[in-house]
Coordinates of C-alpha atoms in Angstrom, one line a residue:
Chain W
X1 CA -29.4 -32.0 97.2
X2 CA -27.2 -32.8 94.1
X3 CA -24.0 -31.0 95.7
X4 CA -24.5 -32.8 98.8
X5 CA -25.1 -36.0 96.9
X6 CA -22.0 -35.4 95.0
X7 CA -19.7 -34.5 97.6
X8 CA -21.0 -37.2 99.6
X9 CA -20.2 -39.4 96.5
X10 CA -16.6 -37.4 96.0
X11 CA -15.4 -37.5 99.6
X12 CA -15.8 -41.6 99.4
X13 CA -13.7 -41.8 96.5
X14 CA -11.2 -39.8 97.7
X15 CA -11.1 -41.6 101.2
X16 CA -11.2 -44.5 99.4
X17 CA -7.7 -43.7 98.0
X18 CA -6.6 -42.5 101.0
X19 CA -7.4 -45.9 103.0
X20 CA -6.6 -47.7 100.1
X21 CA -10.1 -49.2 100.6
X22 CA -10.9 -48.8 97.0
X23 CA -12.5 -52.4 96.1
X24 CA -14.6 -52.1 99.0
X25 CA -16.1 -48.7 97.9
X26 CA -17.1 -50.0 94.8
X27 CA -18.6 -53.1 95.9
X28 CA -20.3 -51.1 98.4
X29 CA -22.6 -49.6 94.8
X30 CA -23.6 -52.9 93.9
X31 CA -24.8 -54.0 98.0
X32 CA -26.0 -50.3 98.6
X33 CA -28.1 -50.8 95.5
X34 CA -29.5 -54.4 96.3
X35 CA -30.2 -52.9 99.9
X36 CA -32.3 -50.1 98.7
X37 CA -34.4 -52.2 96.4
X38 CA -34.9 -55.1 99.5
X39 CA -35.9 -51.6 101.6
X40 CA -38.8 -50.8 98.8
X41 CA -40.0 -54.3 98.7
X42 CA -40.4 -54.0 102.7
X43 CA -42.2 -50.9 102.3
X44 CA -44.1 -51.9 99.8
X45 CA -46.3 -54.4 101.8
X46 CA -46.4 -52.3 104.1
X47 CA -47.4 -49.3 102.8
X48 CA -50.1 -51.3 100.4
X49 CA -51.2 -52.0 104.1
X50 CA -51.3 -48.6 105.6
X51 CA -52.8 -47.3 102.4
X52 CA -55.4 -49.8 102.2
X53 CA -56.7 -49.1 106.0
X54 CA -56.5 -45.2 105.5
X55 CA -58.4 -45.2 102.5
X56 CA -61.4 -47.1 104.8
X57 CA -60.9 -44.5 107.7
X58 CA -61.0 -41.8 105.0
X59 CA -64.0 -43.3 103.4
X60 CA -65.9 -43.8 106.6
X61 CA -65.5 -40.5 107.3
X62 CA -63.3 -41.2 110.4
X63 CA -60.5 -38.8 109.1
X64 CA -62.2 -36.2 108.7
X65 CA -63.3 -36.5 112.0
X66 CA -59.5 -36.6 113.4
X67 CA -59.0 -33.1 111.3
X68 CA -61.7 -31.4 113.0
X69 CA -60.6 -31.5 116.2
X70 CA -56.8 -30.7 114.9
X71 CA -57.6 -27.8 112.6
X72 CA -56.7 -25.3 114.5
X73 CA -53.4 -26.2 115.3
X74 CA -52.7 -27.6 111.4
X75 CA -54.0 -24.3 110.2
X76 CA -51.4 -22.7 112.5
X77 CA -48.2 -24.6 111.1
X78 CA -49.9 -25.1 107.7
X79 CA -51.2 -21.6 107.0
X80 CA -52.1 -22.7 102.7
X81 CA -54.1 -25.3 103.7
X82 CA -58.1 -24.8 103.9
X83 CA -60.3 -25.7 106.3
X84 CA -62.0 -28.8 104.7
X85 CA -58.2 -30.0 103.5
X86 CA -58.0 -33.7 103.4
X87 CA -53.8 -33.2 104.4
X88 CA -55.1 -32.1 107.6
X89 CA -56.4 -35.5 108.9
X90 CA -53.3 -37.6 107.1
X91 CA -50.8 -35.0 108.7
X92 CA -52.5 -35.6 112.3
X93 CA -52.2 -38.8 112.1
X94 CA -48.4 -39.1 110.6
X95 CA -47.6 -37.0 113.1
X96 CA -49.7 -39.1 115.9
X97 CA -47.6 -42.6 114.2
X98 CA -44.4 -40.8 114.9
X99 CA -45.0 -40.0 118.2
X100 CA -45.9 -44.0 118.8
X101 CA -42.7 -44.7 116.9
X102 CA -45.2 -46.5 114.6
X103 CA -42.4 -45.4 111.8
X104 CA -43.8 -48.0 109.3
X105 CA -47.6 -46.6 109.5
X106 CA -46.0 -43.0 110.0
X107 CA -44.3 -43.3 106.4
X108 CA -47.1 -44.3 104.5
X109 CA -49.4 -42.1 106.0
X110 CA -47.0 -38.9 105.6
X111 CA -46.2 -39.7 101.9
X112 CA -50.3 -39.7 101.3
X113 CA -50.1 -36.3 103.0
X114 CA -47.2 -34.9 101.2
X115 CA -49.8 -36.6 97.6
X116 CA -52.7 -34.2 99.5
X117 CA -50.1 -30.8 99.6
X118 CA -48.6 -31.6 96.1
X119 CA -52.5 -31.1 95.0
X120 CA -52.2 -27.8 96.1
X121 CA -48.9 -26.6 95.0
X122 CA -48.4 -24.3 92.5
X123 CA -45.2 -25.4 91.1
X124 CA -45.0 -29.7 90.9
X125 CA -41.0 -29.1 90.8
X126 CA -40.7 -28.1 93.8
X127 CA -41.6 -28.1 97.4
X128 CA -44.1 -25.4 98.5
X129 CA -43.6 -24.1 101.9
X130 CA -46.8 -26.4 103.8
X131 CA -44.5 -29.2 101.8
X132 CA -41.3 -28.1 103.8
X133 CA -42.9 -27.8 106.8
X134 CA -44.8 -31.7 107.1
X135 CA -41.1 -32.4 106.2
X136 CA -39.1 -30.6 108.8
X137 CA -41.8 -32.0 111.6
X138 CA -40.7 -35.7 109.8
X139 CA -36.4 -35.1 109.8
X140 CA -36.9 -34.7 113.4
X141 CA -38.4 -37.2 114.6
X142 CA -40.2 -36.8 117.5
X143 CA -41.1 -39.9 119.7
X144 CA -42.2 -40.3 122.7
X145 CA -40.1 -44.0 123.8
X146 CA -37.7 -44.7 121.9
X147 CA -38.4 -48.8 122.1
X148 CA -35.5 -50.4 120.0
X149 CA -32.7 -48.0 121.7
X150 CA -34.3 -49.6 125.2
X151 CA -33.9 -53.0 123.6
X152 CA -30.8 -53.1 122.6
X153 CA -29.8 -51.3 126.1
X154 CA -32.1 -54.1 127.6
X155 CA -30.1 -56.6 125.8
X156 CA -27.1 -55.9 126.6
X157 CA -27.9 -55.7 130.5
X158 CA -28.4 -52.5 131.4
X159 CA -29.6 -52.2 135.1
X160 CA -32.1 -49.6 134.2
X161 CA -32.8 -49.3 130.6
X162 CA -35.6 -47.0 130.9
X163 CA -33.5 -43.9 132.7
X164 CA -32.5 -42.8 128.9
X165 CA -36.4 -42.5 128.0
X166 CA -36.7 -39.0 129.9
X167 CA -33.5 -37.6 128.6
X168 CA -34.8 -38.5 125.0
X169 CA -37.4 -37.4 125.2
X170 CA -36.6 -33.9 126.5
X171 CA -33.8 -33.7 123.3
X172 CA -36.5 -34.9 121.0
X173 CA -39.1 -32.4 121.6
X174 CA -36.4 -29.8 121.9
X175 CA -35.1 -30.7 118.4
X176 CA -39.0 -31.0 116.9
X177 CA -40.0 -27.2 118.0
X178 CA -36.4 -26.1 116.9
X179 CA -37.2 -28.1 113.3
X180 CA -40.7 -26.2 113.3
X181 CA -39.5 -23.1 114.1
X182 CA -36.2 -23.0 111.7
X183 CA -38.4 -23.7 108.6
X184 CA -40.5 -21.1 109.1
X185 CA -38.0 -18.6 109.5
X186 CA -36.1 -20.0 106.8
X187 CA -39.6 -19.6 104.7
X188 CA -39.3 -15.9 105.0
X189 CA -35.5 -16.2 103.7
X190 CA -36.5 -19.1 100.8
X191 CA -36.6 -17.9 96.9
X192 CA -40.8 -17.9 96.2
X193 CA -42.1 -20.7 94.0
X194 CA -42.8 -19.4 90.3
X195 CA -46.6 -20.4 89.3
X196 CA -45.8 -23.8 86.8
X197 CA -47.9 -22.2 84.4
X198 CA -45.1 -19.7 83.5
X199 CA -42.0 -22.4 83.3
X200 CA -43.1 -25.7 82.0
X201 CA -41.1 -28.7 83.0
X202 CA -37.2 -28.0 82.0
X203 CA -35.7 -30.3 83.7
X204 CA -38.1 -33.6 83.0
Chain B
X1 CA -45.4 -46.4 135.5
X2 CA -45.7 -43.4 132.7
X3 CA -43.3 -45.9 130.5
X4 CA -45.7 -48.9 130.8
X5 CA -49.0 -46.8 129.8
X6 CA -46.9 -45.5 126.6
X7 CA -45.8 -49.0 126.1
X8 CA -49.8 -50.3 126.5
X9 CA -50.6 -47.6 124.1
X10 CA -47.6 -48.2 121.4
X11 CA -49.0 -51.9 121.4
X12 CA -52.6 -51.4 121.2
X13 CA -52.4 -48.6 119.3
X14 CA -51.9 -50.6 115.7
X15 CA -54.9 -53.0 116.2
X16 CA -57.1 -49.8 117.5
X17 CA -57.1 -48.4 114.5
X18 CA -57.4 -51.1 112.3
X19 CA -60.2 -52.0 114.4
X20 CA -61.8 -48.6 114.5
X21 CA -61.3 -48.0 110.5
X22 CA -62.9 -51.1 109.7
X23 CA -65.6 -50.8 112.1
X24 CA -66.4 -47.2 110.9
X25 CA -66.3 -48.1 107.4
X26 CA -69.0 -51.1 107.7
X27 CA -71.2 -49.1 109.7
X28 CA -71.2 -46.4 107.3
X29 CA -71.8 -49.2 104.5
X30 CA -68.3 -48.7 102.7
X31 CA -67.4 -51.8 100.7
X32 CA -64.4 -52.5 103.2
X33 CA -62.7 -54.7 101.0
X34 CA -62.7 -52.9 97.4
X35 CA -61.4 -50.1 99.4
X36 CA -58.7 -51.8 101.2
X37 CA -57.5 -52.9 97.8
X38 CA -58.1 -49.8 96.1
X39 CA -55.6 -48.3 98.6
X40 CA -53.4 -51.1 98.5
X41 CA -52.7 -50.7 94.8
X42 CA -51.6 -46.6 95.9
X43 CA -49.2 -48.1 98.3
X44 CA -47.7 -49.9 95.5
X45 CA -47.4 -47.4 93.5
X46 CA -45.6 -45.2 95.9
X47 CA -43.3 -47.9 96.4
X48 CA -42.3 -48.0 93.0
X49 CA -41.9 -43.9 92.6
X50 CA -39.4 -43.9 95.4
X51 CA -36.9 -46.9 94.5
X52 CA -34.8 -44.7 92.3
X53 CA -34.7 -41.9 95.2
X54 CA -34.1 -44.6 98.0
X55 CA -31.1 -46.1 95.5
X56 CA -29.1 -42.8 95.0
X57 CA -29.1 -42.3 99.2
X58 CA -28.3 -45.7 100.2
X59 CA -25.2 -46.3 97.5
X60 CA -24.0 -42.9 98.2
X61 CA -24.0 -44.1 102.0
X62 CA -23.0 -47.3 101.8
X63 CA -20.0 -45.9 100.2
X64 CA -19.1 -43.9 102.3
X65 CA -19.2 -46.1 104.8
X66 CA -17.1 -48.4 103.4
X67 CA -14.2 -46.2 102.3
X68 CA -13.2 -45.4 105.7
X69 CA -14.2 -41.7 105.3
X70 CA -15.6 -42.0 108.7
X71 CA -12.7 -43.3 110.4
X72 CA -10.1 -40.4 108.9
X73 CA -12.7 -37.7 110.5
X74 CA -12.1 -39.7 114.1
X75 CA -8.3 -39.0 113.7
X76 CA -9.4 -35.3 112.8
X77 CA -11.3 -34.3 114.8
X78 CA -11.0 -36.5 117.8
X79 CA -9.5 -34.1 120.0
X80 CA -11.7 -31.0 119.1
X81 CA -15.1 -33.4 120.0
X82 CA -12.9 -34.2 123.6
X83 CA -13.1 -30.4 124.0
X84 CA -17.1 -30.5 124.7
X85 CA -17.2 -33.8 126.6
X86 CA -17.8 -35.8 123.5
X87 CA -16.1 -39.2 123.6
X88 CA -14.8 -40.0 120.0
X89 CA -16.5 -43.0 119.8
X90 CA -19.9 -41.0 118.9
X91 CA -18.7 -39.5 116.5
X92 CA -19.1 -42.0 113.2
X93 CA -23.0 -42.2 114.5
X94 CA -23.3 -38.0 114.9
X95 CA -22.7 -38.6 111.0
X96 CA -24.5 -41.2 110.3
X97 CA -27.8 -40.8 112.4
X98 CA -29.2 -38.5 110.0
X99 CA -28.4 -41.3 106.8
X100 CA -28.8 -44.9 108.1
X101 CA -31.2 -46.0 110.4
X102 CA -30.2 -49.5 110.2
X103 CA -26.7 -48.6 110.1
X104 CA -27.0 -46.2 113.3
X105 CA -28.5 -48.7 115.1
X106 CA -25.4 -51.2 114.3
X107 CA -23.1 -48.4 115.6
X108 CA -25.0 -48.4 118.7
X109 CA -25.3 -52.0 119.1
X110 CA -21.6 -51.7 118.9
X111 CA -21.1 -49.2 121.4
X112 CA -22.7 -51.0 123.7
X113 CA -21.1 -54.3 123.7
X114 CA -17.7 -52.6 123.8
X115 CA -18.2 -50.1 126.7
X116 CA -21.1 -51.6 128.6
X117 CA -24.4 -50.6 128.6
X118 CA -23.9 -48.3 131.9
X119 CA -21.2 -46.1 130.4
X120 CA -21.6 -42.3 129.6
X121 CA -20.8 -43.2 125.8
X122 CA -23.6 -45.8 126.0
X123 CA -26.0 -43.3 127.7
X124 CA -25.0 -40.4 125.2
X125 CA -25.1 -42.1 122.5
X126 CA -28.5 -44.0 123.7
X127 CA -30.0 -40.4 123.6
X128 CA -28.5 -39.3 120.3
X129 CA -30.3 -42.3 118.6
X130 CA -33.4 -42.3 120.1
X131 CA -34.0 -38.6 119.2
X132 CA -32.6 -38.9 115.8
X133 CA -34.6 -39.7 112.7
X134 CA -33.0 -40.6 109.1
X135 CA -33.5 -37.2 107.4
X136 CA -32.0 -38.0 104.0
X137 CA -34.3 -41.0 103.5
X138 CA -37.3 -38.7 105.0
X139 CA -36.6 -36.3 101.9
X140 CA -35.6 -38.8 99.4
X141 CA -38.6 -40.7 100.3
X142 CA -41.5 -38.0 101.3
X143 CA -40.2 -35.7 97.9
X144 CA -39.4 -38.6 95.9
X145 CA -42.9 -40.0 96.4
X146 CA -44.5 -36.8 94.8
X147 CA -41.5 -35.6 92.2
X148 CA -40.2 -32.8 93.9
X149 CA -36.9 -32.1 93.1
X150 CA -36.3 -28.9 94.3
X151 CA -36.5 -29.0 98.4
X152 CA -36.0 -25.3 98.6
X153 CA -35.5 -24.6 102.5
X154 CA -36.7 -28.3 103.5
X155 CA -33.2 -29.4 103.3
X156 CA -31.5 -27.1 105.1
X157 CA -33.9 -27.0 108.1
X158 CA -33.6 -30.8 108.5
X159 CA -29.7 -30.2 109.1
X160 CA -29.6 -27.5 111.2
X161 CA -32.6 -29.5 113.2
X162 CA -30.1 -32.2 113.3
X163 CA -27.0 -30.1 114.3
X164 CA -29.4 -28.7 116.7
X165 CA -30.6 -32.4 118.3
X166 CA -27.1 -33.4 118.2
X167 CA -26.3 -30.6 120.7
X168 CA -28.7 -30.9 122.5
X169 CA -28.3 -34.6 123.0
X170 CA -24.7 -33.5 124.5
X171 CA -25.9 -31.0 127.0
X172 CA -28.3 -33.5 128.3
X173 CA -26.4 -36.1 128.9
X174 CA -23.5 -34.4 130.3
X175 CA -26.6 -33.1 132.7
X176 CA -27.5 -36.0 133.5
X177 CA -25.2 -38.8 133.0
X178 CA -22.1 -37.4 134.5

């Protein structure tokens, strides 16, 4: 992540002397910035919201009634996790969200799932493999209708808006299983976490 | 007809579960309120841990949008894309999709007023961004939330995933489309 943070930072600069767009690369920081902070604001009702409502379901016991009848295909793709896990309810349902396009329940929802499989990682610096794999099932984004593409098609008078839906969704559930499949076999190929017990913090 | 029953359910589906949480929760005597607050102030704090995170992507984004970086890989690779059917138009949201959400979605908007909504580009690009997700602000976010900095083999799996949609997004809609 820092090289391709850099080099995405680098290649801007260096187009920016190309084009000779330079002012508007810089001014770009200061809106980028504003942007990102009007982006956590946004999320940050919302996810008060989404948290709020879990934590009843969880209480209530209704979430661990949703991971009961998904345990056995979570203990498939998330082989670390126990049986009782809480993760294994919050990852059904950020995965159920998703598929709604609910992406501003889904978000919430995954990040108190990702909280759940930080608990049980061995090393707090970085991502264990249960932690790549609730990510890669994220990045791509599986939906079932994709409603604001259809909208904007809609808008813009389409005569049948809906024809892209089946298309979609067969390139979205091909891209999910690839996602699931390419992080586990790039699991076998990934350097093993070292036990945080052995290197404290060095980069903190 | 399989559209409008996933329409019913994306609609009803929020107010469901709202419903059913709540509903749950008083019948099993949780104090619904404390708990929806309790939960509330985690939310918060989430939102707070991922700011920085969510700052780094979107500047490094926004400038690159801005510098034109985008337009110079048209005039690159413009006539290798025409090799495999790909109209150069798409390409600025192939790069983008997996950044911007917001910004893909402009792109789009775009591509539809200039070419028509019943054009191939339309159509392919229709496809490409309604199978793409935002993986750079998934990681940022999901990671930053916790205070992972190492994504070990998280990264790379959400670009080849991406690369991989991408293609596929092509071979449909020259499938179908053309």
């Amino acid at each position: 992540m820092n090289y391709i943070w850099f080099f995405i930072i680098l290649l801007s600069v260096i187009a920016a002397a190309y084009t000779g767009r330079i002012n508007e690369t810089v001014n770009a920081i200061w809106t980028g910035a504003q942007s990102a902070v009007e982006i956590a604001l946004y999320l940050a009702g919302i996810m008060a919201f989404w948290l709020g409502i879990m934590k009843i379901a969880q209480k209530s016991g209704l979430v661990a009634f949703i991971a009961k009848l998904v345990t056995p295909f979570a203990r498939l793709l998330f082989p670390d996790l126990k049986k009782d896990s809480p993760a294994i309810g919050d990852i059904a349902m950020n995965f159920s969200a998703n598929a709604f396009g609910l992406s501003n329940a889904a978000t919430p929802i995954g990040i108190k799932a990702m909280e759940e499989l930080q608990k049980l990682n061995k090393d707090k610096n970085s991502a264990s493999n249960d932690m790549c794999t609730l990510l890669a099932m994220n990045t791509a984004g599986f939906q079932l209708v994709p409603a604001t593409v259809i909208a904007v098609l809609a808008a813009c008078g389409a005569k049948n808006p809906s024809e892209i839906v089946l298309p979609t969704l067969l390139v979205t559930s091909f891209s999910f299983v690839f996602a699931i499949v390419i992080v586990k076999v790039l699991e076998k190929f990934s350097k093993p976490q070292i036990a945080s017990s052995l290197k404290e913090d060095s980069d903190d | 007809m399989i559209k409008t029953i996933i329409d019913c359910i994306s609609s009803w589906l929020i107010p469901f579960i709202i419903i059913v949480s709540l509903f749950c929760g008083i019948v099993k005597k949780v104090p619904v309120y404390e708990t929806f607050i309790d939960g509330a102030k985690d939310g918060l704090k989430v939102s707070v841990n991922i700011l920085p995170y969510l700052i780094a992507i979107i500047i490094a984004v926004s400038m690159l949008r801005a510098s034109g970086a985008i337009e110079l890989a048209q005039q690159a690779f413009g006539s290798f894309l025409a090799m495999f059917n790909i109209p150069v138009d798409v390409l600025p949201v192939m790069i983008v999709r997996s950044l911007s959400g917001s910004a893909v979605l402009g792109m789009f908007s775009d591509i539809a007023n200039q070419f028509g909504p019943d054009s191939f580009v339309t159509k392919l690009t229709a496809v490409m961004v309604g199978s793409s997700e935002t993986t750079f602000y998934v990681l940022a976010v999901y990671f930053g939330s916790v205070g992972v900095k190492k994504f070990r083999h998280a990264l790379l799996a959400g670009i080849l995933a991406d690369v991989a949609g991408i293609i596929a997004a092509v071979a449909v809609a020259n499938w179908l489309f053309l």
